[in-house]
Amino acid sequence: MEAWATYRTSTADDWPAGRLLGAKGASRVSVVLPARNEEATVGAIVSTIREHLMDRVPLVDELIVVDSRSTDRTAQVARAAGAEVVGQDAMTRGLPRLAGKGDALWAGLAAAEGDVVAFIDADLREFRPHFVTGLLGPLLTDPGVEFVKGFYHRPLVGATSVEPDGGGRVTELMARPLLNLFWPELAGFVQPLAGEYAGRREVLERVPFVTGYGVETAMLIDLLDLVGLDALAQVDLGERKHRHQDTAALGRMSAQIMLTAWSRLQRRGWAAPGTVPTPLLTQFRRGGSEALPNLDREIVVNDVSVEERPPLAELRHRVPRRRVPA
């Protein structure tokens, strides 16, 4: 793990846009932003990528925002800022209707035409171009790299203080111990759940995309099996600022990651075949009109089940040949 981390880790500063433009050659680069109700942040991200990496330096060939059933002005804001906007449902029309980020990512991959595809979360604040160039660097300069994962400091801003690395709570409390236990080869990834990553199209099209919050965990495990650890890399992107979720939401996220890991353990024969864990997560909400007498809390049950969109390569014949706008 230490040898891999030393060999396959770099920083965004190592990959200036001008250097990457020279290394790009005939390759085409796509940037995809999955977005659901992100009108407050998506415009600034799109504008930054277009100005710095398309107009000033022609490194990015296409910039796509996948509107994931937004109920706000996400699509309009993204389009006005210069992105091509496609609808998640439009790109998956004729296929089973799935929900969540993983399906939006799959739709974005189906819409993109680049040889290299980078995925960026649409809720980032104070976004800078190095979030893209850092991910592209190893892929455009080293043919042995198939996939690059970002990592960063994630400050947790409280009412009276800021915890510099307090943002990765699910990573530290659940995902990292889980991966270390069953997939120790992946222990060197600083941010296994990071939403910023990039890969070669031909590789990304060969792995399934899990719905919900299991997508990043499944992708790392599946790529490890498909291309091996040496083809995976990570890049330090500095600091990531975005909104944080409450503890109950983090519990639901953790449950989906655990279900995702269970499915991969079954594939390896490490979990009982045919056994399906319950997808229902019981949580408690303090007070409320339906609080039980002795508990002073409501019982809240959520379905945290995860589904999978099969590898794009298997369904390419059923995906629209042209991007369908949102």
mmCIF file with all atom_site columns, C-alpha atoms in Angstrom, residues 10-162:
data_model
loop_
_atom_site.group_PDB
_atom_site.id
_atom_site.type_symbol
_atom_site.label_atom_id
_atom_site.label_alt_id
_atom_site.label_comp_id
_atom_site.label_asym_id
_atom_site.label_entity_id
_atom_site.label_seq_id
_atom_site.pdbx_PDB_ins_code
_atom_site.Cartn_x
_atom_site.Cartn_y
_atom_site.Cartn_z
_atom_site.occupancy
_atom_site.B_iso_or_equiv
_atom_site.pdbx_formal_charge
_atom_site.auth_seq_id
_atom_site.auth_comp_id
_atom_site.auth_asym_id
_atom_site.auth_atom_id
_atom_site.pdbx_PDB_model_num
ATOM 1   C CA . SER A 1 10  ? 0.420   13.336 -7.121  1.00 0.00 ? 10  SER A CA 1
ATOM 2   C CA . THR A 1 11  ? -0.882  16.837 -6.479  1.00 0.00 ? 11  THR A CA 1
ATOM 3   C CA . ALA A 1 12  ? -2.936  19.086 -8.714  1.00 0.00 ? 12  ALA A CA 1
ATOM 4   C CA . ASP A 1 13  ? 0.006   21.501 -8.938  1.00 0.00 ? 13  ASP A CA 1
ATOM 5   C CA . ASP A 1 14  ? 1.910   18.816 -10.846 1.00 0.00 ? 14  ASP A CA 1
ATOM 6   C CA . TRP A 1 15  ? -0.510  19.136 -13.770 1.00 0.00 ? 15  TRP A CA 1
ATOM 7   C CA . PRO A 1 16  ? -0.743  22.685 -15.201 1.00 0.00 ? 16  PRO A CA 1
ATOM 8   C CA . ALA A 1 17  ? -3.232  23.036 -18.046 1.00 0.00 ? 17  ALA A CA 1
ATOM 9   C CA . GLY A 1 18  ? -0.582  24.021 -20.590 1.00 0.00 ? 18  GLY A CA 1
ATOM 10  C CA . ARG A 1 19  ? 1.427   20.865 -19.967 1.00 0.00 ? 19  ARG A CA 1
ATOM 11  C CA . LEU A 1 20  ? -1.665  18.713 -20.275 1.00 0.00 ? 20  LEU A CA 1
ATOM 12  C CA . LEU A 1 21  ? -2.672  20.367 -23.524 1.00 0.00 ? 21  LEU A CA 1
ATOM 13  C CA . GLY A 1 22  ? 0.647   19.278 -24.991 1.00 0.00 ? 22  GLY A CA 1
ATOM 14  C CA . ALA A 1 23  ? 0.149   15.730 -23.699 1.00 0.00 ? 23  ALA A CA 1
ATOM 15  C CA . LYS A 1 24  ? -3.453  15.481 -24.816 1.00 0.00 ? 24  LYS A CA 1
ATOM 16  C CA . GLY A 1 25  ? -2.751  14.819 -28.468 1.00 0.00 ? 25  GLY A CA 1
ATOM 17  C CA . ALA A 1 26  ? -5.800  13.589 -30.340 1.00 0.00 ? 26  ALA A CA 1
ATOM 18  C CA . SER A 1 27  ? -7.644  12.487 -27.189 1.00 0.00 ? 27  SER A CA 1
ATOM 19  C CA . ARG A 1 28  ? -10.997 14.072 -26.429 1.00 0.00 ? 28  ARG A CA 1
ATOM 20  C CA . VAL A 1 29  ? -11.865 15.087 -22.869 1.00 0.00 ? 29  VAL A CA 1
ATOM 21  C CA . SER A 1 30  ? -15.353 15.282 -21.373 1.00 0.00 ? 30  SER A CA 1
ATOM 22  C CA . VAL A 1 31  ? -16.354 16.749 -18.008 1.00 0.00 ? 31  VAL A CA 1
ATOM 23  C CA . VAL A 1 32  ? -19.665 15.562 -16.530 1.00 0.00 ? 32  VAL A CA 1
ATOM 24  C CA . LEU A 1 33  ? -21.498 17.130 -13.585 1.00 0.00 ? 33  LEU A CA 1
ATOM 25  C CA . PRO A 1 34  ? -24.423 15.148 -12.100 1.00 0.00 ? 34  PRO A CA 1
ATOM 26  C CA . ALA A 1 35  ? -26.745 17.743 -10.578 1.00 0.00 ? 35  ALA A CA 1
ATOM 27  C CA . ARG A 1 36  ? -29.945 17.628 -8.582  1.00 0.00 ? 36  ARG A CA 1
ATOM 28  C CA . ASN A 1 37  ? -31.232 20.963 -7.272  1.00 0.00 ? 37  ASN A CA 1
ATOM 29  C CA . GLU A 1 38  ? -27.823 22.658 -7.439  1.00 0.00 ? 38  GLU A CA 1
ATOM 30  C CA . GLU A 1 39  ? -28.821 26.019 -8.923  1.00 0.00 ? 39  GLU A CA 1
ATOM 31  C CA . ALA A 1 40  ? -26.811 27.827 -6.233  1.00 0.00 ? 40  ALA A CA 1
ATOM 32  C CA . THR A 1 41  ? -23.443 26.345 -7.248  1.00 0.00 ? 41  THR A CA 1
ATOM 33  C CA . VAL A 1 42  ? -23.594 24.689 -10.672 1.00 0.00 ? 42  VAL A CA 1
ATOM 34  C CA . GLY A 1 43  ? -23.366 27.945 -12.635 1.00 0.00 ? 43  GLY A CA 1
ATOM 35  C CA . ALA A 1 44  ? -20.074 29.038 -11.083 1.00 0.00 ? 44  ALA A CA 1
ATOM 36  C CA . ILE A 1 45  ? -18.513 25.608 -11.675 1.00 0.00 ? 45  ILE A CA 1
ATOM 37  C CA . VAL A 1 46  ? -19.583 25.533 -15.306 1.00 0.00 ? 46  VAL A CA 1
ATOM 38  C CA . SER A 1 47  ? -18.400 29.104 -15.907 1.00 0.00 ? 47  SER A CA 1
ATOM 39  C CA . THR A 1 48  ? -14.995 28.371 -14.384 1.00 0.00 ? 48  THR A CA 1
ATOM 40  C CA . ILE A 1 49  ? -14.428 25.250 -16.488 1.00 0.00 ? 49  ILE A CA 1
ATOM 41  C CA . ARG A 1 50  ? -15.575 26.965 -19.663 1.00 0.00 ? 50  ARG A CA 1
ATOM 42  C CA . GLU A 1 51  ? -13.456 30.079 -19.130 1.00 0.00 ? 51  GLU A CA 1
ATOM 43  C CA . HIS A 1 52  ? -10.220 28.434 -18.010 1.00 0.00 ? 52  HIS A CA 1
ATOM 44  C CA . LEU A 1 53  ? -10.247 25.012 -19.672 1.00 0.00 ? 53  LEU A CA 1
ATOM 45  C CA . MET A 1 54  ? -12.237 25.550 -22.848 1.00 0.00 ? 54  MET A CA 1
ATOM 46  C CA . ASP A 1 55  ? -11.846 29.184 -23.911 1.00 0.00 ? 55  ASP A CA 1
ATOM 47  C CA . ARG A 1 56  ? -8.382  30.087 -22.563 1.00 0.00 ? 56  ARG A CA 1
ATOM 48  C CA . VAL A 1 57  ? -6.833  26.623 -22.887 1.00 0.00 ? 57  VAL A CA 1
ATOM 49  C CA . PRO A 1 58  ? -8.737  24.152 -25.098 1.00 0.00 ? 58  PRO A CA 1
ATOM 50  C CA . LEU A 1 59  ? -8.191  21.178 -22.810 1.00 0.00 ? 59  LEU A CA 1
ATOM 51  C CA . VAL A 1 60  ? -11.839 20.168 -22.254 1.00 0.00 ? 60  VAL A CA 1
ATOM 52  C CA . ASP A 1 61  ? -13.809 19.324 -25.387 1.00 0.00 ? 61  ASP A CA 1
ATOM 53  C CA . GLU A 1 62  ? -17.279 18.990 -23.917 1.00 0.00 ? 62  GLU A CA 1
ATOM 54  C CA . LEU A 1 63  ? -18.946 20.015 -20.678 1.00 0.00 ? 63  LEU A CA 1
ATOM 55  C CA . ILE A 1 64  ? -22.143 18.188 -19.745 1.00 0.00 ? 64  ILE A CA 1
ATOM 56  C CA . VAL A 1 65  ? -24.501 18.702 -16.822 1.00 0.00 ? 65  VAL A CA 1
ATOM 57  C CA . VAL A 1 66  ? -26.882 15.832 -16.136 1.00 0.00 ? 66  VAL A CA 1
ATOM 58  C CA . ASP A 1 67  ? -30.103 17.196 -14.691 1.00 0.00 ? 67  ASP A CA 1
ATOM 59  C CA . SER A 1 68  ? -31.143 14.531 -12.188 1.00 0.00 ? 68  SER A CA 1
ATOM 60  C CA . ARG A 1 69  ? -34.844 15.389 -11.852 1.00 0.00 ? 69  ARG A CA 1
ATOM 61  C CA . SER A 1 70  ? -34.231 18.815 -10.366 1.00 0.00 ? 70  SER A CA 1
ATOM 62  C CA . THR A 1 71  ? -37.187 20.847 -9.168  1.00 0.00 ? 71  THR A CA 1
ATOM 63  C CA . ASP A 1 72  ? -35.282 24.140 -9.194  1.00 0.00 ? 72  ASP A CA 1
ATOM 64  C CA . ARG A 1 73  ? -33.509 26.060 -11.981 1.00 0.00 ? 73  ARG A CA 1
ATOM 65  C CA . THR A 1 74  ? -30.441 23.824 -12.151 1.00 0.00 ? 74  THR A CA 1
ATOM 66  C CA . ALA A 1 75  ? -30.855 23.107 -15.865 1.00 0.00 ? 75  ALA A CA 1
ATOM 67  C CA . GLN A 1 76  ? -31.446 26.739 -16.835 1.00 0.00 ? 76  GLN A CA 1
ATOM 68  C CA . VAL A 1 77  ? -28.535 28.031 -14.769 1.00 0.00 ? 77  VAL A CA 1
ATOM 69  C CA . ALA A 1 78  ? -26.140 25.405 -16.126 1.00 0.00 ? 78  ALA A CA 1
ATOM 70  C CA . ARG A 1 79  ? -27.180 26.051 -19.713 1.00 0.00 ? 79  ARG A CA 1
ATOM 71  C CA . ALA A 1 80  ? -26.837 29.816 -19.317 1.00 0.00 ? 80  ALA A CA 1
ATOM 72  C CA . ALA A 1 81  ? -23.321 29.313 -17.922 1.00 0.00 ? 81  ALA A CA 1
ATOM 73  C CA . GLY A 1 82  ? -22.269 27.370 -21.013 1.00 0.00 ? 82  GLY A CA 1
ATOM 74  C CA . ALA A 1 83  ? -22.881 23.682 -20.347 1.00 0.00 ? 83  ALA A CA 1
ATOM 75  C CA . GLU A 1 84  ? -24.779 21.257 -22.475 1.00 0.00 ? 84  GLU A CA 1
ATOM 76  C CA . VAL A 1 85  ? -27.594 19.958 -20.262 1.00 0.00 ? 85  VAL A CA 1
ATOM 77  C CA . VAL A 1 86  ? -29.031 16.474 -20.670 1.00 0.00 ? 86  VAL A CA 1
ATOM 78  C CA . GLY A 1 87  ? -31.809 14.807 -18.738 1.00 0.00 ? 87  GLY A CA 1
ATOM 79  C CA . GLN A 1 88  ? -31.118 11.694 -16.698 1.00 0.00 ? 88  GLN A CA 1
ATOM 80  C CA . ASP A 1 89  ? -34.465 10.188 -17.673 1.00 0.00 ? 89  ASP A CA 1
ATOM 81  C CA . ALA A 1 90  ? -34.077 11.156 -21.320 1.00 0.00 ? 90  ALA A CA 1
ATOM 82  C CA . MET A 1 91  ? -30.722 9.379  -21.591 1.00 0.00 ? 91  MET A CA 1
ATOM 83  C CA . THR A 1 92  ? -32.077 6.223  -19.931 1.00 0.00 ? 92  THR A CA 1
ATOM 84  C CA . ARG A 1 93  ? -35.451 6.154  -21.664 1.00 0.00 ? 93  ARG A CA 1
ATOM 85  C CA . GLY A 1 94  ? -36.568 2.599  -22.365 1.00 0.00 ? 94  GLY A CA 1
ATOM 86  C CA . LEU A 1 95  ? -34.499 1.223  -19.470 1.00 0.00 ? 95  LEU A CA 1
ATOM 87  C CA . PRO A 1 96  ? -35.740 0.524  -15.931 1.00 0.00 ? 96  PRO A CA 1
ATOM 88  C CA . ARG A 1 97  ? -36.172 3.773  -14.011 1.00 0.00 ? 97  ARG A CA 1
ATOM 89  C CA . LEU A 1 98  ? -33.518 4.059  -11.319 1.00 0.00 ? 98  LEU A CA 1
ATOM 90  C CA . ALA A 1 99  ? -32.842 6.820  -8.829  1.00 0.00 ? 99  ALA A CA 1
ATOM 91  C CA . GLY A 1 100 ? -29.815 8.500  -7.362  1.00 0.00 ? 100 GLY A CA 1
ATOM 92  C CA . LYS A 1 101 ? -26.407 9.842  -8.257  1.00 0.00 ? 101 LYS A CA 1
ATOM 93  C CA . GLY A 1 102 ? -25.083 6.616  -9.725  1.00 0.00 ? 102 GLY A CA 1
ATOM 94  C CA . ASP A 1 103 ? -27.742 6.587  -12.417 1.00 0.00 ? 103 ASP A CA 1
ATOM 95  C CA . ALA A 1 104 ? -27.050 10.245 -13.240 1.00 0.00 ? 104 ALA A CA 1
ATOM 96  C CA . LEU A 1 105 ? -23.355 9.410  -13.628 1.00 0.00 ? 105 LEU A CA 1
ATOM 97  C CA . TRP A 1 106 ? -24.218 6.506  -15.930 1.00 0.00 ? 106 TRP A CA 1
ATOM 98  C CA . ALA A 1 107 ? -26.410 8.814  -18.020 1.00 0.00 ? 107 ALA A CA 1
ATOM 99  C CA . GLY A 1 108 ? -23.566 11.314 -18.194 1.00 0.00 ? 108 GLY A CA 1
ATOM 100 C CA . LEU A 1 109 ? -21.141 8.661  -19.389 1.00 0.00 ? 109 LEU A CA 1
ATOM 101 C CA . ALA A 1 110 ? -23.673 7.620  -22.032 1.00 0.00 ? 110 ALA A CA 1
ATOM 102 C CA . ALA A 1 111 ? -23.993 11.233 -23.188 1.00 0.00 ? 111 ALA A CA 1
ATOM 103 C CA . ALA A 1 112 ? -20.274 12.017 -23.201 1.00 0.00 ? 112 ALA A CA 1
ATOM 104 C CA . GLU A 1 113 ? -18.116 11.367 -26.249 1.00 0.00 ? 113 GLU A CA 1
ATOM 105 C CA . GLY A 1 114 ? -14.655 11.889 -24.768 1.00 0.00 ? 114 GLY A CA 1
ATOM 106 C CA . ASP A 1 115 ? -11.906 9.287  -24.585 1.00 0.00 ? 115 ASP A CA 1
ATOM 107 C CA . VAL A 1 116 ? -11.328 10.510 -21.023 1.00 0.00 ? 116 VAL A CA 1
ATOM 108 C CA . VAL A 1 117 ? -14.296 11.397 -18.811 1.00 0.00 ? 117 VAL A CA 1
ATOM 109 C CA . ALA A 1 118 ? -14.039 13.384 -15.571 1.00 0.00 ? 118 ALA A CA 1
ATOM 110 C CA . PHE A 1 119 ? -16.873 13.553 -13.041 1.00 0.00 ? 119 PHE A CA 1
ATOM 111 C CA . ILE A 1 120 ? -17.247 16.593 -10.768 1.00 0.00 ? 120 ILE A CA 1
ATOM 112 C CA . ASP A 1 121 ? -19.880 17.074 -8.051  1.00 0.00 ? 121 ASP A CA 1
ATOM 113 C CA . ALA A 1 122 ? -22.125 20.068 -8.680  1.00 0.00 ? 122 ALA A CA 1
ATOM 114 C CA . ASP A 1 123 ? -22.353 21.306 -5.075  1.00 0.00 ? 123 ASP A CA 1
ATOM 115 C CA . LEU A 1 124 ? -18.759 22.541 -4.727  1.00 0.00 ? 124 LEU A CA 1
ATOM 116 C CA . ARG A 1 125 ? -18.151 26.072 -3.498  1.00 0.00 ? 125 ARG A CA 1
ATOM 117 C CA . GLU A 1 126 ? -15.087 28.157 -4.390  1.00 0.00 ? 126 GLU A CA 1
ATOM 118 C CA . PHE A 1 127 ? -14.425 25.797 -7.289  1.00 0.00 ? 127 PHE A CA 1
ATOM 119 C CA . ARG A 1 128 ? -11.097 26.114 -9.123  1.00 0.00 ? 128 ARG A CA 1
ATOM 120 C CA . PRO A 1 129 ? -9.911  24.649 -12.467 1.00 0.00 ? 129 PRO A CA 1
ATOM 121 C CA . HIS A 1 130 ? -7.309  22.465 -10.772 1.00 0.00 ? 130 HIS A CA 1
ATOM 122 C CA . PHE A 1 131 ? -10.123 20.149 -9.677  1.00 0.00 ? 131 PHE A CA 1
ATOM 123 C CA . VAL A 1 132 ? -10.321 19.121 -13.327 1.00 0.00 ? 132 VAL A CA 1
ATOM 124 C CA . THR A 1 133 ? -6.685  19.378 -14.402 1.00 0.00 ? 133 THR A CA 1
ATOM 125 C CA . GLY A 1 134 ? -5.547  17.398 -11.365 1.00 0.00 ? 134 GLY A CA 1
ATOM 126 C CA . LEU A 1 135 ? -7.779  14.482 -12.324 1.00 0.00 ? 135 LEU A CA 1
ATOM 127 C CA . LEU A 1 136 ? -6.763  14.598 -15.989 1.00 0.00 ? 136 LEU A CA 1
ATOM 128 C CA . GLY A 1 137 ? -3.015  14.794 -15.391 1.00 0.00 ? 137 GLY A CA 1
ATOM 129 C CA . PRO A 1 138 ? -2.128  11.140 -14.775 1.00 0.00 ? 138 PRO A CA 1
ATOM 130 C CA . LEU A 1 139 ? -4.519  9.937  -17.482 1.00 0.00 ? 139 LEU A CA 1
ATOM 131 C CA . LEU A 1 140 ? -3.140  12.207 -20.216 1.00 0.00 ? 140 LEU A CA 1
ATOM 132 C CA . THR A 1 141 ? 0.517   11.623 -19.373 1.00 0.00 ? 141 THR A CA 1
ATOM 133 C CA . ASP A 1 142 ? 0.676   7.945  -18.367 1.00 0.00 ? 142 ASP A CA 1
ATOM 134 C CA . PRO A 1 143 ? -0.957  5.234  -20.517 1.00 0.00 ? 143 PRO A CA 1
ATOM 135 C CA . GLY A 1 144 ? -0.719  2.829  -17.597 1.00 0.00 ? 144 GLY A CA 1
ATOM 136 C CA . VAL A 1 145 ? -3.251  4.824  -15.545 1.00 0.00 ? 145 VAL A CA 1
ATOM 137 C CA . GLU A 1 146 ? -6.902  3.941  -16.157 1.00 0.00 ? 146 GLU A CA 1
ATOM 138 C CA . PHE A 1 147 ? -8.664  5.765  -13.300 1.00 0.00 ? 147 PHE A CA 1
ATOM 139 C CA . VAL A 1 148 ? -7.853  8.715  -11.027 1.00 0.00 ? 148 VAL A CA 1
ATOM 140 C CA . LYS A 1 149 ? -9.502  9.569  -7.726  1.00 0.00 ? 149 LYS A CA 1
ATOM 141 C CA . GLY A 1 150 ? -9.338  12.980 -6.085  1.00 0.00 ? 150 GLY A CA 1
ATOM 142 C CA . PHE A 1 151 ? -8.670  13.627 -2.403  1.00 0.00 ? 151 PHE A CA 1
ATOM 143 C CA . TYR A 1 152 ? -8.627  16.794 -0.323  1.00 0.00 ? 152 TYR A CA 1
ATOM 144 C CA . HIS A 1 153 ? -9.121  18.406 3.053   1.00 0.00 ? 153 HIS A CA 1
ATOM 145 C CA . ARG A 1 154 ? -12.811 18.743 3.911   1.00 0.00 ? 154 ARG A CA 1
ATOM 146 C CA . PRO A 1 155 ? -13.418 21.389 6.594   1.00 0.00 ? 155 PRO A CA 1
ATOM 147 C CA . LEU A 1 156 ? -16.503 20.960 8.755   1.00 0.00 ? 156 LEU A CA 1
ATOM 148 C CA . VAL A 1 157 ? -17.860 24.387 9.614   1.00 0.00 ? 157 VAL A CA 1
ATOM 149 C CA . GLY A 1 158 ? -19.692 24.517 12.921  1.00 0.00 ? 158 GLY A CA 1
ATOM 150 C CA . ALA A 1 159 ? -21.543 27.313 14.686  1.00 0.00 ? 159 ALA A CA 1
ATOM 151 C CA . THR A 1 160 ? -18.449 28.523 16.512  1.00 0.00 ? 160 THR A CA 1
ATOM 152 C CA . SER A 1 161 ? -15.474 26.695 14.981  1.00 0.00 ? 161 SER A CA 1
ATOM 153 C CA . VAL A 1 162 ? -14.057 24.981 11.906  1.00 0.00 ? 162 VAL A CA 1
#
